[in-house]
Amino acid sequence: MMHASLRAIGMAVPARRIDNKHFETFIETTDEWIVSRTGIQTRYHAAEDEYTSDLCVRAVQDLASRYEGTLDDVDMIIVSTASPDQPMPGMACRVQYKMGLQKAAAFDLYAACAGFVYGIVVAKGLVAAGSHRKVLVIGGETLSKITDFTDRTSCVLFGDGAGAVLIEADPVGNIHGSVTGANGEGGIDLYISGMAPDIDGTPLNMNRCIVQNGRKVFKWAVNTAAEQYRKMLAENNLQPDDLTWYVPHSANLRIIEAISNETGFPLSKTLESVVDFGNTSSASIPLALCKGIRDGKLKSGDKVMLFGFGGGLTFAGIVITWP
Ligand code: UT7
């Protein structure tokens, strides 16, 4: 059986950097509240004519600039996003066309902030099944375009960005055991409205922006992350000391701290992207990995545990030996 290896990574964020003071000009908030409750200091917002597909393409170009092989034989592209340029065509098809990857199939995956890890799990499965050999998994978002800037509890949180990884067939494989799951009952706690006016009879705010019950999602995220951390260690036959880095979805620094309190895994061995980039949903884990590399933390041979959680509600985690 073929195994799957992660070979390369790339990222992109828009040029426009937004600090916390920016929000003080139009909603009742302070830099101090935002930092103390979320840890966020800056985030990036796309230009008016800049969309998710543009950031996804730039993340792949960044990956290509640091990858020694060719992307011409990529045979599958998976994009995770909750903020596509449009519902159809999929963002993966936009990447396929703009990057000239003529041999690649392409589809989008819809699992909100857990989508990037779901994408790695799917890519690993395709490679193991022998149907595909070279898969791009991309998490990309322009959440600023679906943010309600009159809602102070959510508008300060979100940022735009994209991250991409290349996964290849390999006799050994550096992508190990995973966990996946969903809690559809919590769908109402984090949503973006579309066609239906309600979920299970509960009316929605039809503003087509991100709406979340922050407190509820916070608690669910911490409990789920702690429980799945233990499960992933057991399934991968690892002790906590075997792990070099833990990389949870970067929704809020306080959530990351609370997970560390619950698991006992040290915060100093956790990688995040939320302080500089805000909550970038699908992009937050690859951005944290890229930041870890840039800061000289994440190195070849490190054992890394990724854990995504978000709207759906969904979660997915996986262990990787860093290439
Ligand atoms: O990415 C997908 C998964 N998403 C998440 O994991 C998000 C999970 N939730 C969170 O990160 C946090 O719940 C939030 C950051 C959304 C909110 O933080 P919190 O500490 O849970 O605050 P809260 O919603 O309980 O609000 C506390 C107070 C309220 O005032 P009162 O009712 O105590 O008077 C809010 O109105 O803070 C107020 N508040 C603000 N004050 C200043 C809420 N937003 C702001 C704001 N500036 N921007």
Short mmCIF file of C-alpha atoms and ligand atoms in Angstrom, two decimals:
data_model
loop_
_atom_site.label_atom_id
_atom_site.label_comp_id
_atom_site.label_asym_id
_atom_site.label_seq_id
_atom_site.Cartn_x
_atom_site.Cartn_y
_atom_site.Cartn_z
CA MET A 1 0.00 0.00 0.00
CA MET A 2 1.15 3.52 -0.74
CA HIS A 3 1.48 5.98 2.12
CA ALA A 4 1.18 9.76 2.03
CA SER A 5 3.82 12.38 2.75
CA LEU A 6 3.51 16.11 3.16
CA ARG A 7 6.29 17.63 1.04
CA ALA A 8 5.87 21.41 0.86
CA ILE A 9 3.92 24.33 2.28
CA GLY A 10 3.12 27.91 1.25
CA MET A 11 0.96 30.83 2.42
CA ALA A 12 -0.45 34.20 1.43
CA VAL A 13 -2.17 37.09 3.18
CA PRO A 14 -3.52 40.36 1.70
CA ALA A 15 -1.43 43.52 1.94
CA ARG A 16 -3.89 45.49 4.10
CA ARG A 17 -2.99 45.09 7.77
CA ILE A 18 -5.70 46.05 10.27
CA ASP A 19 -4.82 46.83 13.89
CA ASN A 20 -7.24 46.83 16.82
CA LYS A 21 -7.42 50.65 16.96
CA HIS A 22 -9.16 50.54 13.58
CA PHE A 23 -12.28 49.05 15.24
CA GLU A 24 -12.38 51.76 17.93
CA THR A 25 -13.41 54.21 15.19
CA PHE A 26 -16.76 52.55 14.40
CA ILE A 27 -17.80 50.14 17.19
CA GLU A 28 -17.72 50.32 20.96
CA THR A 29 -14.54 48.39 21.68
CA THR A 30 -10.94 48.86 22.78
CA ASP A 31 -7.57 47.44 21.83
CA GLU A 32 -7.33 46.31 25.45
CA TRP A 33 -10.60 44.30 25.31
CA ILE A 34 -9.62 42.61 22.06
CA VAL A 35 -6.14 41.65 23.29
CA SER A 36 -7.29 40.48 26.71
CA ARG A 37 -10.22 38.37 25.40
CA THR A 38 -8.68 37.03 22.18
CA GLY A 39 -4.93 37.74 22.01
CA ILE A 40 -5.45 39.19 18.51
CA GLN A 41 -3.26 42.19 17.66
CA THR A 42 -3.60 42.41 13.89
CA ARG A 43 -5.40 40.73 11.00
CA TYR A 44 -5.31 41.25 7.23
CA HIS A 45 -8.28 42.25 5.09
CA ALA A 46 -8.48 41.62 1.35
CA ALA A 47 -8.75 44.54 -1.07
CA GLU A 48 -12.15 45.18 -2.62
CA ASP A 49 -11.20 43.31 -5.80
CA GLU A 50 -9.26 40.53 -4.04
CA TYR A 51 -11.00 37.22 -3.32
CA THR A 52 -10.40 33.77 -1.81
CA SER A 53 -9.28 32.23 -5.12
CA ASP A 54 -6.61 34.95 -5.48
CA LEU A 55 -5.17 34.14 -2.04
CA CYS A 56 -5.30 30.38 -2.75
CA VAL A 57 -3.34 30.88 -5.99
CA ARG A 58 -0.76 33.03 -4.20
CA ALA A 59 -0.35 30.38 -1.47
CA VAL A 60 0.30 27.73 -4.15
CA GLN A 61 2.80 30.04 -5.89
CA ASP A 62 4.57 30.52 -2.56
CA LEU A 63 4.64 26.73 -2.09
CA ALA A 64 5.97 26.25 -5.65
CA SER A 65 8.80 28.72 -5.02
CA ARG A 66 10.09 26.50 -2.22
CA TYR A 67 9.40 23.08 -3.75
CA GLU A 68 12.12 21.42 -5.80
CA GLY A 69 9.85 19.22 -7.92
CA THR A 70 7.20 20.14 -10.45
CA LEU A 71 3.49 20.76 -9.83
CA ASP A 72 2.63 19.76 -13.42
CA ASP A 73 1.66 16.26 -12.31
CA VAL A 74 -0.65 17.31 -9.46
CA ASP A 75 -3.70 15.09 -9.98
CA MET A 76 -6.07 16.48 -7.33
CA ILE A 77 -6.71 19.92 -5.81
CA ILE A 78 -8.83 20.25 -2.65
CA VAL A 79 -9.77 23.70 -1.37
CA SER A 80 -11.36 24.18 2.03
CA THR A 81 -13.22 27.46 2.37
CA ALA A 82 -16.31 28.99 3.96
CA SER A 83 -15.94 32.20 1.95
CA PRO A 84 -15.67 31.24 -1.74
CA ASP A 85 -15.68 33.94 -4.47
CA GLN A 86 -19.01 32.34 -5.47
CA PRO A 87 -20.73 29.00 -4.66
CA MET A 88 -19.96 27.66 -8.15
CA PRO A 89 -17.43 27.09 -9.72
CA GLY A 90 -15.43 25.75 -6.81
CA MET A 91 -12.26 27.52 -5.71
CA ALA A 92 -10.22 24.40 -6.51
CA CYS A 93 -11.27 24.78 -10.17
CA ARG A 94 -10.12 28.42 -10.11
CA VAL A 95 -6.73 27.31 -8.77
CA GLN A 96 -6.54 24.52 -11.37
CA TYR A 97 -7.10 27.01 -14.19
CA LYS A 98 -5.00 29.89 -12.87
CA MET A 99 -2.03 27.62 -12.05
CA GLY A 100 -2.37 25.69 -15.36
CA LEU A 101 -2.56 22.32 -13.58
CA GLN A 102 -4.16 20.50 -16.48
CA LYS A 103 -3.90 16.99 -15.06
CA ALA A 104 -5.63 17.85 -11.80
CA ALA A 105 -9.19 17.10 -10.73
CA ALA A 106 -10.56 19.72 -8.36
CA PHE A 107 -13.23 20.11 -5.71
CA ASP A 108 -14.06 22.20 -2.65
CA LEU A 109 -14.60 20.81 0.82
CA TYR A 110 -16.98 22.39 3.28
CA ALA A 111 -16.03 21.78 6.90
CA ALA A 112 -15.40 25.36 8.08
CA CYS A 113 -12.38 25.81 10.37
CA ALA A 114 -11.76 22.05 10.47
CA GLY A 115 -11.67 21.91 6.67
CA PHE A 116 -7.92 22.10 6.17
CA VAL A 117 -7.31 19.02 8.35
CA TYR A 118 -10.32 17.26 6.76
CA GLY A 119 -8.58 17.97 3.42
CA ILE A 120 -5.34 16.31 4.60
CA VAL A 121 -7.32 13.27 5.82
CA VAL A 122 -9.07 13.00 2.42
CA ALA A 123 -5.80 13.48 0.49
CA LYS A 124 -4.12 10.77 2.56
CA GLY A 125 -7.02 8.42 1.79
CA LEU A 126 -6.87 9.11 -1.97
CA VAL A 127 -3.14 8.47 -2.02
CA ALA A 128 -3.45 5.30 0.10
CA ALA A 129 -6.21 4.00 -2.20
CA GLY A 130 -3.82 4.37 -5.12
CA SER A 131 -6.18 6.57 -7.16
CA HIS A 132 -4.08 9.75 -6.82
CA ARG A 133 -0.37 10.47 -6.37
CA LYS A 134 0.03 14.21 -5.88
CA VAL A 135 -2.59 16.29 -4.09
CA LEU A 136 -2.70 20.00 -3.22
CA VAL A 137 -4.69 20.79 -0.07
CA ILE A 138 -5.47 24.47 0.36
CA GLY A 139 -7.30 26.37 3.11
CA GLY A 140 -8.27 29.86 1.96
CA GLU A 141 -10.61 32.55 3.25
CA THR A 142 -11.66 36.15 2.77
CA LEU A 143 -13.78 36.24 5.93
CA SER A 144 -13.73 40.06 5.91
CA LYS A 145 -16.24 39.84 3.04
CA ILE A 146 -18.73 37.89 5.18
CA THR A 147 -18.17 39.73 8.46
CA ASP A 148 -20.94 41.79 10.09
CA PHE A 149 -19.03 44.96 10.98
CA THR A 150 -21.91 46.13 13.19
CA ASP A 151 -21.46 43.08 15.50
CA ARG A 152 -18.65 43.91 17.92
CA THR A 153 -18.52 40.38 19.35
CA SER A 154 -17.47 38.89 16.01
CA CYS A 155 -16.11 41.56 13.66
CA VAL A 156 -12.86 42.02 15.57
CA LEU A 157 -12.02 38.33 15.26
CA PHE A 158 -11.80 37.44 11.59
CA GLY A 159 -8.99 37.78 9.09
CA ASP A 160 -8.15 36.76 5.52
CA GLY A 161 -5.43 34.42 4.27
CA ALA A 162 -4.58 31.12 2.61
CA GLY A 163 -2.22 28.21 3.16
CA ALA A 164 -1.38 25.27 0.90
CA VAL A 165 0.37 21.92 1.35
CA LEU A 166 1.48 19.34 -1.19
CA ILE A 167 0.86 15.67 -0.36
CA GLU A 168 2.54 12.90 -2.36
CA ALA A 169 2.46 9.11 -2.59
CA ASP A 170 5.45 7.68 -0.76
CA PRO A 171 6.45 4.15 0.34
CA VAL A 172 7.11 5.34 3.91
CA GLY A 173 4.77 8.28 4.61
CA ASN A 174 4.98 11.10 7.15
CA ILE A 175 1.21 11.58 7.67
CA HIS A 176 0.04 9.37 10.52
CA GLY A 177 -3.20 8.59 12.38
CA SER A 178 -6.17 10.95 12.42
CA VAL A 179 -9.46 11.64 14.17
CA THR A 180 -12.56 13.14 12.57
CA GLY A 181 -16.01 13.96 13.87
CA ALA A 182 -19.04 16.22 13.78
CA ASN A 183 -21.75 17.51 16.07
CA GLY A 184 -24.52 18.64 13.74
CA GLU A 185 -26.75 19.59 16.65
CA GLY A 186 -24.44 22.59 17.20
CA GLY A 187 -24.94 23.89 13.66
CA ILE A 188 -27.00 26.80 14.96
CA ASP A 189 -24.10 28.00 17.14
CA LEU A 190 -21.91 29.01 14.19
CA TYR A 191 -23.41 29.69 10.77
CA ILE A 192 -23.56 31.76 7.62
CA SER A 193 -27.09 32.08 6.25
CA GLY A 194 -27.89 31.00 2.70
CA MET A 195 -31.22 29.93 1.25
CA ALA A 196 -33.15 28.43 4.20
CA PRO A 197 -34.56 30.86 6.79
CA ASP A 198 -34.00 28.52 9.76
CA ILE A 199 -32.01 25.57 11.09
CA ASP A 200 -34.26 22.91 12.70
CA GLY A 201 -36.92 25.58 13.31
CA THR A 202 -34.62 28.18 14.82
CA PRO A 203 -34.78 31.33 12.66
CA LEU A 204 -31.45 32.59 11.29
CA ASN A 205 -30.04 36.06 10.99
CA MET A 206 -30.27 36.24 7.18
CA ASN A 207 -27.40 38.72 6.75
CA ARG A 208 -25.15 36.15 5.01
CA CYS A 209 -22.40 36.97 7.49
CA ILE A 210 -20.75 34.79 10.13
CA VAL A 211 -22.95 34.50 13.23
CA GLN A 212 -21.65 32.71 16.29
CA ASN A 213 -22.58 31.92 19.85
CA GLY A 214 -19.07 32.60 21.08
CA ARG A 215 -19.39 31.31 24.64
CA LYS A 216 -20.94 28.01 23.56
CA VAL A 217 -18.44 27.36 20.78
CA PHE A 218 -15.59 28.28 23.15
CA LYS A 219 -16.60 25.60 25.68
CA TRP A 220 -17.29 22.95 23.04
CA ALA A 221 -13.92 23.65 21.37
CA VAL A 222 -11.91 23.30 24.58
CA ASN A 223 -13.67 20.09 25.71
CA THR A 224 -13.49 18.50 22.26
CA ALA A 225 -9.85 19.44 21.68
CA ALA A 226 -8.78 18.01 25.04
CA GLU A 227 -10.69 14.76 24.50
CA GLN A 228 -9.40 14.29 20.94
CA TYR A 229 -5.82 15.14 21.96
CA ARG A 230 -5.82 12.11 24.25
CA LYS A 231 -7.43 9.95 21.58
CA MET A 232 -4.85 10.96 18.95
CA LEU A 233 -1.95 10.25 21.30
CA ALA A 234 -3.37 6.77 21.98
CA GLU A 235 -4.10 6.01 18.32
CA ASN A 236 -0.61 7.06 17.27
CA ASN A 237 1.06 5.26 20.18
CA LEU A 238 2.60 8.50 21.39
CA GLN A 239 3.37 9.93 24.80
CA PRO A 240 2.98 13.72 25.25
CA ASP A 241 6.78 14.05 25.33
CA ASP A 242 7.00 12.51 21.84
CA LEU A 243 5.11 15.49 20.41
CA THR A 244 7.21 18.48 19.35
CA TRP A 245 4.32 20.82 18.47
CA TYR A 246 0.57 21.03 18.96
CA VAL A 247 -1.21 23.20 16.38
CA PRO A 248 -4.89 23.81 17.17
CA HIS A 249 -7.16 25.99 15.02
CA SER A 250 -6.28 29.60 15.88
CA ALA A 251 -9.70 31.01 16.79
CA ASN A 252 -8.73 32.73 20.01
CA LEU A 253 -5.53 32.68 22.10
CA ARG A 254 -7.66 32.17 25.24
CA ILE A 255 -9.07 28.95 23.73
CA ILE A 256 -5.53 27.75 23.01
CA GLU A 257 -4.53 28.53 26.61
CA ALA A 258 -7.61 26.74 27.95
CA ILE A 259 -6.82 23.64 25.83
CA SER A 260 -3.28 23.65 27.22
CA ASN A 261 -4.70 23.85 30.77
CA GLU A 262 -7.00 20.89 30.08
CA THR A 263 -4.41 18.67 28.37
CA GLY A 264 -1.35 19.69 30.37
CA PHE A 265 0.55 19.99 27.07
CA PRO A 266 2.77 23.08 27.38
CA LEU A 267 1.72 26.32 25.70
CA SER A 268 5.39 26.88 24.79
CA LYS A 269 5.13 23.89 22.44
CA THR A 270 2.00 25.18 20.72
CA LEU A 271 2.02 27.02 17.37
CA GLU A 272 -0.57 29.73 16.66
CA SER A 273 -1.44 32.28 14.00
CA VAL A 274 -4.20 34.20 15.78
CA VAL A 275 -2.07 37.02 17.28
CA ASP A 276 -0.87 38.30 13.88
CA PHE A 277 -3.62 37.08 11.54
CA GLY A 278 -6.83 36.83 13.63
CA ASN A 279 -9.18 33.88 13.09
CA THR A 280 -8.66 32.85 9.45
CA SER A 281 -10.79 29.67 9.64
CA SER A 282 -9.47 27.12 7.09
CA ALA A 283 -6.20 29.02 6.73
CA SER A 284 -5.31 29.28 10.41
CA ILE A 285 -3.42 25.98 10.79
CA PRO A 286 -1.21 26.31 7.68
CA LEU A 287 -0.52 29.96 8.63
CA ALA A 288 0.57 28.77 12.10
CA LEU A 289 2.85 26.15 10.51
CA CYS A 290 4.40 28.74 8.16
CA LYS A 291 4.91 31.14 11.06
CA GLY A 292 6.52 28.30 13.04
CA ILE A 293 8.97 27.70 10.19
CA ARG A 294 9.70 31.41 9.78
CA ASP A 295 10.38 31.79 13.52
CA GLY A 296 12.84 28.86 13.43
CA LYS A 297 10.60 26.71 15.65
CA LEU A 298 9.21 24.01 13.35
CA LYS A 299 11.99 21.81 11.96
CA SER A 300 12.46 18.66 9.92
CA GLY A 301 11.70 15.52 11.92
CA ASP A 302 9.42 17.28 14.44
CA LYS A 303 6.26 15.41 15.45
CA VAL A 304 3.33 17.76 14.94
CA MET A 305 -0.29 17.29 15.98
CA LEU A 306 -2.85 19.41 14.07
CA PHE A 307 -6.40 19.90 15.38
CA GLY A 308 -9.11 21.84 13.55
CA PHE A 309 -12.57 22.67 14.95
CA GLY A 310 -15.38 24.93 13.85
CA GLY A 311 -18.74 25.41 12.15
CA GLY A 312 -20.88 22.34 11.61
CA LEU A 313 -19.82 21.73 14.25
CA THR A 314 -16.86 19.78 12.89
CA PHE A 315 -13.46 18.64 14.09
CA ALA A 316 -10.47 16.81 12.64
CA GLY A 317 -6.96 16.10 13.86
CA ILE A 318 -3.87 14.40 12.46
CA VAL A 319 -0.25 13.72 13.37
CA ILE A 320 2.56 14.52 10.92
CA THR A 321 6.33 14.02 11.08
CA TRP A 322 7.52 17.29 9.59
CA PRO A 323 9.44 16.81 6.29
O1 UT7 B 1 -13.40 29.66 14.37
C1 UT7 B 1 -14.52 28.91 14.67
C2 UT7 B 1 -14.64 28.64 16.12
N1 UT7 B 1 -14.90 29.87 16.83
C3 UT7 B 1 -14.48 30.00 18.06
O2 UT7 B 1 -13.84 29.10 18.56
C4 UT7 B 1 -14.84 31.25 18.83
C5 UT7 B 1 -15.15 30.91 20.26
N2 UT7 B 1 -15.50 32.05 21.08
C6 UT7 B 1 -14.66 33.07 21.41
O3 UT7 B 1 -13.54 33.13 20.97
C7 UT7 B 1 -15.14 34.07 22.43
O4 UT7 B 1 -16.33 33.62 23.01
C8 UT7 B 1 -15.36 35.52 21.85
C9 UT7 B 1 -14.04 36.15 21.51
C10 UT7 B 1 -16.26 35.44 20.62
C11 UT7 B 1 -16.04 36.42 22.90
O5 UT7 B 1 -15.27 36.49 24.07
P1 UT7 B 1 -15.91 36.21 25.50
O6 UT7 B 1 -14.84 36.37 26.46
O7 UT7 B 1 -16.61 34.88 25.40
O8 UT7 B 1 -16.92 37.41 25.66
P2 UT7 B 1 -18.52 37.39 25.81
O9 UT7 B 1 -19.15 37.08 24.49
O10 UT7 B 1 -18.92 36.55 26.97
O11 UT7 B 1 -18.79 38.88 26.15
C12 UT7 B 1 -18.34 39.47 27.39
C13 UT7 B 1 -18.66 40.95 27.38
C14 UT7 B 1 -20.10 41.26 26.99
O12 UT7 B 1 -20.54 42.37 27.73
P3 UT7 B 1 -21.48 42.17 29.03
O13 UT7 B 1 -22.70 41.43 28.52
O14 UT7 B 1 -20.66 41.37 29.99
O15 UT7 B 1 -21.75 43.56 29.45
C15 UT7 B 1 -19.97 41.68 25.55
O16 UT7 B 1 -21.00 42.55 25.13
O17 UT7 B 1 -17.83 41.63 26.42
C16 UT7 B 1 -18.66 42.40 25.56
N3 UT7 B 1 -18.03 42.47 24.24
C17 UT7 B 1 -17.16 43.42 23.87
N4 UT7 B 1 -16.68 44.49 24.53
C18 UT7 B 1 -15.79 45.25 23.87
C19 UT7 B 1 -18.17 41.58 23.22
N5 UT7 B 1 -17.40 41.97 22.18
C20 UT7 B 1 -16.77 43.10 22.56
C21 UT7 B 1 -15.85 43.96 21.93
N6 UT7 B 1 -15.38 45.01 22.63
N7 UT7 B 1 -15.39 43.73 20.68
#
